[in-house]
PDB file of C-alpha atoms and ligand atoms in Angstrom:
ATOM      1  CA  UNK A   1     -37.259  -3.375  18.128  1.00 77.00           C
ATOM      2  CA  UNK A   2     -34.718  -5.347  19.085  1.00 91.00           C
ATOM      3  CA  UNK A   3     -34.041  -8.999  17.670  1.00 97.00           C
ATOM      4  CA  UNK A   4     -35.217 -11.957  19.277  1.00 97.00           C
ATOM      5  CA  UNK A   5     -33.421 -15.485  19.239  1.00 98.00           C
ATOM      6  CA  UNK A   6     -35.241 -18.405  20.111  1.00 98.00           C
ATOM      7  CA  UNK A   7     -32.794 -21.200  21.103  1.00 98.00           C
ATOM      8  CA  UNK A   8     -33.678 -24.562  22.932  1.00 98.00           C
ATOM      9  CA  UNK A   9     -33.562 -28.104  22.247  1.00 97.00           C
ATOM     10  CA  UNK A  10     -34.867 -29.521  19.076  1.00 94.00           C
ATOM     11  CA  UNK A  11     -38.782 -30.106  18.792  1.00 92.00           C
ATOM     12  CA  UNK A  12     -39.079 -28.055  22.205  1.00 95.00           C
ATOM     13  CA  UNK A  13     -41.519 -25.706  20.140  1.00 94.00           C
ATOM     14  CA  UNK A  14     -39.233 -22.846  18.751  1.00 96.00           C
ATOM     15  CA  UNK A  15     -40.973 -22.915  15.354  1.00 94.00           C
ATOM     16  CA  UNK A  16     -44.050 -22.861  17.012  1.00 94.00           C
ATOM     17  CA  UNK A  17     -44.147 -20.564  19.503  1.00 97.00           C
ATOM     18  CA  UNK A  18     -42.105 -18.415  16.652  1.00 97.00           C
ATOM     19  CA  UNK A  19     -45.610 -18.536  14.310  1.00 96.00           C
ATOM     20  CA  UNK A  20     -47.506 -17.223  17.240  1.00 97.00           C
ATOM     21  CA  UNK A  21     -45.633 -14.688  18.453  1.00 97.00           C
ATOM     22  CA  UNK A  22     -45.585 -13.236  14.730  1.00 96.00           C
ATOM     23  CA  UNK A  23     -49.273 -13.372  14.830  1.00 96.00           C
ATOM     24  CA  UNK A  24     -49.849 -11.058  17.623  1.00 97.00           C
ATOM     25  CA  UNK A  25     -46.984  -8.629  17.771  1.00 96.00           C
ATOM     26  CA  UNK A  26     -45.086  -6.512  15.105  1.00 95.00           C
ATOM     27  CA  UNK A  27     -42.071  -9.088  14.994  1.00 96.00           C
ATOM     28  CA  UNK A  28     -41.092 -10.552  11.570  1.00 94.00           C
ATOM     29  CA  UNK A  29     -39.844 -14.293  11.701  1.00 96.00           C
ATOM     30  CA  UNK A  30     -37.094 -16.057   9.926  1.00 97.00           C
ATOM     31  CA  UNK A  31     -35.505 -19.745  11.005  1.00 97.00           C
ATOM     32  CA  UNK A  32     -31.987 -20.187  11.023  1.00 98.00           C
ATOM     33  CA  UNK A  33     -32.723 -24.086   9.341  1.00 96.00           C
ATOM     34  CA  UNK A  34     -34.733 -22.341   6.594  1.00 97.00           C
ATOM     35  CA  UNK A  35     -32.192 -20.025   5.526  1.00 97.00           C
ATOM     36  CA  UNK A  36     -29.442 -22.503   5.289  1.00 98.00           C
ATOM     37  CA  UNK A  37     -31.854 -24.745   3.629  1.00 97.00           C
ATOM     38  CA  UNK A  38     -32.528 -21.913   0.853  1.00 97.00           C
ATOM     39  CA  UNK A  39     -28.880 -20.609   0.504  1.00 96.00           C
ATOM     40  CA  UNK A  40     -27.787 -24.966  -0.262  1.00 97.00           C
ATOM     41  CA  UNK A  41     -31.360 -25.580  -2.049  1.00 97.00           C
ATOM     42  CA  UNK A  42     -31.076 -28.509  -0.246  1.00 96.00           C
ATOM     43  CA  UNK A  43     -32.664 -30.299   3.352  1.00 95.00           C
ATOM     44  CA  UNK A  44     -30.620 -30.593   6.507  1.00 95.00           C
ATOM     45  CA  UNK A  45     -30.731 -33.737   6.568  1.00 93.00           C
ATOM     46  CA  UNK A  46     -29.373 -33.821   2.850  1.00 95.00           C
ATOM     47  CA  UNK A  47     -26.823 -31.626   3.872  1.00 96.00           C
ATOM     48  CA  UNK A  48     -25.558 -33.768   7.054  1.00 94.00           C
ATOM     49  CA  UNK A  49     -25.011 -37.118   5.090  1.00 94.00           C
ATOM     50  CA  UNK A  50     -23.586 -35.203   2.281  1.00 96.00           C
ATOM     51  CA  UNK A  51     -20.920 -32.823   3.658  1.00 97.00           C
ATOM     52  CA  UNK A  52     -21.163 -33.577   7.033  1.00 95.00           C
ATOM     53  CA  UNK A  53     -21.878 -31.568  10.965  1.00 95.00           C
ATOM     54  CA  UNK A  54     -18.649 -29.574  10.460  1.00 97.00           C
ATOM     55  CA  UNK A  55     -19.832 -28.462   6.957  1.00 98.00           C
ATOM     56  CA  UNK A  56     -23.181 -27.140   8.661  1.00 97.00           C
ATOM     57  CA  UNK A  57     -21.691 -25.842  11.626  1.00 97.00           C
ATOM     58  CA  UNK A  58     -19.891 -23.248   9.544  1.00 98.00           C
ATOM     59  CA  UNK A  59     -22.672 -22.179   7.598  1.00 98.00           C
ATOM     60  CA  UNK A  60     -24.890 -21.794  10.354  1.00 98.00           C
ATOM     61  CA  UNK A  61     -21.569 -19.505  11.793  1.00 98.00           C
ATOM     62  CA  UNK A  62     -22.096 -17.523   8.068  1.00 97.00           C
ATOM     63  CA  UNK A  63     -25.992 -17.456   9.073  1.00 98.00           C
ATOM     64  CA  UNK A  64     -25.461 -16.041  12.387  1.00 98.00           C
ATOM     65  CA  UNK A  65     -22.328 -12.973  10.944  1.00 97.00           C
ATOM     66  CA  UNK A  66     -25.385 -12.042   8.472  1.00 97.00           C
ATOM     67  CA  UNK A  67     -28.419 -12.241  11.073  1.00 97.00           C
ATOM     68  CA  UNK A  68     -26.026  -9.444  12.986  1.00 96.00           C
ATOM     69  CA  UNK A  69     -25.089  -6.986  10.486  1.00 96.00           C
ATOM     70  CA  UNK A  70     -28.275  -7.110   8.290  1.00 95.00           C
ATOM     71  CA  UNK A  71     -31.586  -8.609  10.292  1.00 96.00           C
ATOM     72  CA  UNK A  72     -33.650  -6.058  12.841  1.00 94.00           C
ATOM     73  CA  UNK A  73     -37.255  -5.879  14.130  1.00 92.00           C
ATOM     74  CA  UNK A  74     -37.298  -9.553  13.743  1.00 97.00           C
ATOM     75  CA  UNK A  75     -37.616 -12.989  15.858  1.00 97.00           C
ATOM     76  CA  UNK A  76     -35.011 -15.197  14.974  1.00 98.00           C
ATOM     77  CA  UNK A  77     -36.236 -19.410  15.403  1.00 97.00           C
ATOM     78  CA  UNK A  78     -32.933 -21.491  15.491  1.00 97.00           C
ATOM     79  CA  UNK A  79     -31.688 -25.142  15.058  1.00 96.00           C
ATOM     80  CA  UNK A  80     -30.943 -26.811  18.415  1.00 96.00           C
ATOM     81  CA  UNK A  81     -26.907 -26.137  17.859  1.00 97.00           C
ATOM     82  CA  UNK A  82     -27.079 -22.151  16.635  1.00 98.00           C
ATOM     83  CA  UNK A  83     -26.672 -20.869  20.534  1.00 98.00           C
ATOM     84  CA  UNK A  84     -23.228 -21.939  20.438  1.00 97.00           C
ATOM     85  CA  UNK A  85     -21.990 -18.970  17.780  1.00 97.00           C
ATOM     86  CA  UNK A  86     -19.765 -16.563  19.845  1.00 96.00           C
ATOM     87  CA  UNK A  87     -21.939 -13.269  18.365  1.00 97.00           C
ATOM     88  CA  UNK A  88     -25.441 -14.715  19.890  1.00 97.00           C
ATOM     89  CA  UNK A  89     -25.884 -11.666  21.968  1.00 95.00           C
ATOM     90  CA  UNK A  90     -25.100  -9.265  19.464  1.00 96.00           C
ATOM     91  CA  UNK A  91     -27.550  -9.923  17.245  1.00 97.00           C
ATOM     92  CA  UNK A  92     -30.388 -10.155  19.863  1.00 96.00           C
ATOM     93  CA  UNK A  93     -32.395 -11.287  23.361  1.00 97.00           C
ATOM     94  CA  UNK A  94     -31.778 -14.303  23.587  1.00 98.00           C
ATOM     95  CA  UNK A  95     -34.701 -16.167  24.683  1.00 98.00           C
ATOM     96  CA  UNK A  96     -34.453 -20.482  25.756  1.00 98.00           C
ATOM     97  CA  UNK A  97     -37.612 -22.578  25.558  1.00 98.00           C
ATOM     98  CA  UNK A  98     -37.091 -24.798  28.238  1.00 98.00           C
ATOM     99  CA  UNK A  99     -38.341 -28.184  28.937  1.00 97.00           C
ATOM    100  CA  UNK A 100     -37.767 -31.577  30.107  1.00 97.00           C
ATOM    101  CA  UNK A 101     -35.983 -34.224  27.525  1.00 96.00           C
ATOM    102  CA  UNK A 102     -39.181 -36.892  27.819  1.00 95.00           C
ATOM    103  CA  UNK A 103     -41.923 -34.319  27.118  1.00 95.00           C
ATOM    104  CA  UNK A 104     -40.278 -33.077  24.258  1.00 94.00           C
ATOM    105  CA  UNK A 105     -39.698 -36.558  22.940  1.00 92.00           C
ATOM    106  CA  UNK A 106     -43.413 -37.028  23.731  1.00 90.00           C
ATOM    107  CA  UNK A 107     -44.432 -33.619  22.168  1.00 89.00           C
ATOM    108  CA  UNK A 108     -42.691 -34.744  18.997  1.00 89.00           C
ATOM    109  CA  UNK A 109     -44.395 -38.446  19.473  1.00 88.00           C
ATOM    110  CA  UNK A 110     -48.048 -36.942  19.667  1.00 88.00           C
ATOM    111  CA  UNK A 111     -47.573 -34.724  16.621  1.00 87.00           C
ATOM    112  CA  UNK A 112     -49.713 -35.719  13.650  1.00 88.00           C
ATOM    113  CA  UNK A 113     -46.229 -35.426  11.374  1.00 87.00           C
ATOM    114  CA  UNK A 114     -44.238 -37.333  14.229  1.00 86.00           C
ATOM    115  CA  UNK A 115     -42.449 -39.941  11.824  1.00 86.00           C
ATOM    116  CA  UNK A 116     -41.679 -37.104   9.174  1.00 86.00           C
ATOM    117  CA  UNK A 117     -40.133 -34.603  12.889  1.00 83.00           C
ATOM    118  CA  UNK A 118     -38.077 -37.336  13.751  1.00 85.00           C
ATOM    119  CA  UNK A 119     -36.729 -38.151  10.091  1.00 84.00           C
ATOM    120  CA  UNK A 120     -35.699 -34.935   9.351  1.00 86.00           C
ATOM    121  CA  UNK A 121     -33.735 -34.071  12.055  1.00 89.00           C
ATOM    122  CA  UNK A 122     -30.336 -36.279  11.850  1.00 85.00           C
ATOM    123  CA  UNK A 123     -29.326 -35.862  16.049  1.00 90.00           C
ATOM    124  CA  UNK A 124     -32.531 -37.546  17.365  1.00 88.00           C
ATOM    125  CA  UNK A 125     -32.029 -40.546  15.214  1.00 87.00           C
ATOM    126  CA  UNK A 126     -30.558 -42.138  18.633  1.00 90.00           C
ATOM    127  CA  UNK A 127     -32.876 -41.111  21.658  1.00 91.00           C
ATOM    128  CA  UNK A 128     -29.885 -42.337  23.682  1.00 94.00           C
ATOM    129  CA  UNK A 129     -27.914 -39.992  22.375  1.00 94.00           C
ATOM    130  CA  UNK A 130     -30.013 -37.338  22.091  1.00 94.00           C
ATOM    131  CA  UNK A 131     -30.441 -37.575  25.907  1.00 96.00           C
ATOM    132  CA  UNK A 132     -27.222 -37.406  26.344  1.00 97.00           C
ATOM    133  CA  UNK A 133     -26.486 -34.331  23.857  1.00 96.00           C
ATOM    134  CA  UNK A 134     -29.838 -32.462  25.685  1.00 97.00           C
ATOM    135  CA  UNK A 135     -27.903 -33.152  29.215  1.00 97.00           C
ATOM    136  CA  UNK A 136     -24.598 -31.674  28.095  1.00 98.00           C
ATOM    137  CA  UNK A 137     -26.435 -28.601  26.581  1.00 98.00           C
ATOM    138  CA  UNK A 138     -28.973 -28.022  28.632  1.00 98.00           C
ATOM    139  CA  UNK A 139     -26.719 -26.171  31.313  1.00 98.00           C
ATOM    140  CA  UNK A 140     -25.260 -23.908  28.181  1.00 98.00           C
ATOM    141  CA  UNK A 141     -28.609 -23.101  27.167  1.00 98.00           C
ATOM    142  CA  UNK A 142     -29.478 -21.702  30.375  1.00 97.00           C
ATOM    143  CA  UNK A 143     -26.375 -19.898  30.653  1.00 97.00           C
ATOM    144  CA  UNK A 144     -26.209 -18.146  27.430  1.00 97.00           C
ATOM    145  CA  UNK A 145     -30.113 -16.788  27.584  1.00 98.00           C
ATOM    146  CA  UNK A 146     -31.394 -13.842  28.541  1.00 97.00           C
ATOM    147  CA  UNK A 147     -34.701 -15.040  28.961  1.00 97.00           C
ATOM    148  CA  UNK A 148     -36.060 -18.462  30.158  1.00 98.00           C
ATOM    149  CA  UNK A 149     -39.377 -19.724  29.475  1.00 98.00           C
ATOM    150  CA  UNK A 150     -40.670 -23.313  30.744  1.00 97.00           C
ATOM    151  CA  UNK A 151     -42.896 -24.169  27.644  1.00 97.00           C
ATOM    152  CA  UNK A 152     -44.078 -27.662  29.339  1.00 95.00           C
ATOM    153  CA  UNK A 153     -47.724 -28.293  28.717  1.00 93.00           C
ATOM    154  CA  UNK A 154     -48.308 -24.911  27.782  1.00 95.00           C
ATOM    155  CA  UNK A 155     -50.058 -24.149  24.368  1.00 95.00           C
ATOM    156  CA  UNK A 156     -47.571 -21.990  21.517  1.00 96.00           C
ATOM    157  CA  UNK A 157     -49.792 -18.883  22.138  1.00 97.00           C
ATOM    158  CA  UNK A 158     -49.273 -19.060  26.261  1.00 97.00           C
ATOM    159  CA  UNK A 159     -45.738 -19.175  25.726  1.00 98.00           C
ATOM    160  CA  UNK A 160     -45.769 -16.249  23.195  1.00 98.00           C
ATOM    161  CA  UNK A 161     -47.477 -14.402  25.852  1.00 98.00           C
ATOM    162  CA  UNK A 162     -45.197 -14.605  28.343  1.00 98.00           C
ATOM    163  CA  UNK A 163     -42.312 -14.065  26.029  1.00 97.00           C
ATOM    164  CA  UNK A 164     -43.804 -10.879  24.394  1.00 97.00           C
ATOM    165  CA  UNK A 165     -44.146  -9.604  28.501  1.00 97.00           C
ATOM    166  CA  UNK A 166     -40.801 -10.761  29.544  1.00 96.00           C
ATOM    167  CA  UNK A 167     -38.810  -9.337  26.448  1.00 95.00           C
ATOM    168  CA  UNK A 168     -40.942  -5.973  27.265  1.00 93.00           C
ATOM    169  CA  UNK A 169     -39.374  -6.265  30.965  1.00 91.00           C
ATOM    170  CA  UNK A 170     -36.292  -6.675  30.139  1.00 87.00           C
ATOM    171  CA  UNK A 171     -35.520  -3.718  27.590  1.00 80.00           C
TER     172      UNK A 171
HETATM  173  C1  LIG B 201     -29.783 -29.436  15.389  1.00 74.06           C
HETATM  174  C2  LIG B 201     -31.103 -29.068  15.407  1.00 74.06           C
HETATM  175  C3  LIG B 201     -31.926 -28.955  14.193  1.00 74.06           C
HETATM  176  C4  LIG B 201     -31.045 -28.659  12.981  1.00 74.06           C
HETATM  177  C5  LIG B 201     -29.956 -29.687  12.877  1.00 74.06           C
HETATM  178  C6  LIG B 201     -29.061 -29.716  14.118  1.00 74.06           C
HETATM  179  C7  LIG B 201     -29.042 -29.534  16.676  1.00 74.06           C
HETATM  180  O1  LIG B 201     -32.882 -27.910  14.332  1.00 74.06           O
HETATM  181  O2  LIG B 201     -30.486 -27.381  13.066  1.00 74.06           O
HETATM  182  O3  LIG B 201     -30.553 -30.924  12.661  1.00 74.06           O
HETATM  183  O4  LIG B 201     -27.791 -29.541  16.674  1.00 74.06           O
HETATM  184  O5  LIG B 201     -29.705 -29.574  17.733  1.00 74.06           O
HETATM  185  P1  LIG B 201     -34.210 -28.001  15.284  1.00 74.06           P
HETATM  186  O6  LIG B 201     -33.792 -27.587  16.668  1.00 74.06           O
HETATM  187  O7  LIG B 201     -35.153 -27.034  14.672  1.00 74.06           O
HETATM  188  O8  LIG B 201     -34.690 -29.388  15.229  1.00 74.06           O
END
């Protein structure tokens, strides 16, 4: 089987819909966050206000070189940024969960863990600017994916449904 790569906005679902498409297919799952995370011993957020975006951009660049030359049979969940690394489509189908900026603001809001979402995750400290980051990428999203799935107000095991069919269609 062929890799999959989730990629969308961050708290559009990826991690979600990743845990449900595990349960009812032969994928394995890994998380681009999580192994950076385990190779620093150390939180994202820890690792923005102590070395800085550029310092996490380039290990999520060393993430991505080792997804391609050593990860198969497996669906890769990434951070908002990962679809920007130039070997995306080398390591797999590229699948973006798509979705409007306000519902996934409001899917983070009606999460029992909202406070703890938000906190974690440095770029949506500023809605403003988070807006204005999810309008500049939401056009490169679409263009780098293979597959497009509209996950608005549809539960994490719909939308790993449809992307189980649609990955099966496009082989
Ligand atoms: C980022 C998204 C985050 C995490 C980091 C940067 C981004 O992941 O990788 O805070 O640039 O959009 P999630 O999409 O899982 O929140």
């Amino acid at each position: 089987m062929k890799n999959i790569i989730l990629i969308g906005f961050m708290g559009v679902g990826k991690g979600s819909v990743a845990r449900e498409v595990i349960k009812i297919s032969e994928y394995l799952s890994v998380d681009t966050d999580d192994l950076i995370e385990s190779m620093e011993n150390r939180t994202i957020k820890k690792i923005f206000e102590e070395e800085g975006e550029p310092y996490f951009r380039a290990l999520e660049k060393k993430v991505a070189e080792w997804l391609q030359t050593s990860v198969t049979n497996t669906l890769i969940s990434t951070g908002g940024g990962f679809y920007r690394q130039e070997n995306l489509k080398e390591i797999g189908t590229v699948v973006f969960l798509d979705s409007p900026f306000d519902k996934i603001i409001k899917r983070i809001k009606n999460h029992p863990n909202a406070a703890k979402k938000l906190k974690k995750r440095p770029l949506l400290s500023n809605l403003k600017k988070a807006k204005e980051l999810y309008n500049e990428r939401l056009p490169q999203y679409a263009a780098v994916a293979d597959i497009i799935i509209d996950v608005t107000d549809k539960s994490a095991l719909e939308c790993a449904k449809e992307l189980l069919l649609k990955v099966k269609q496009d082989a």
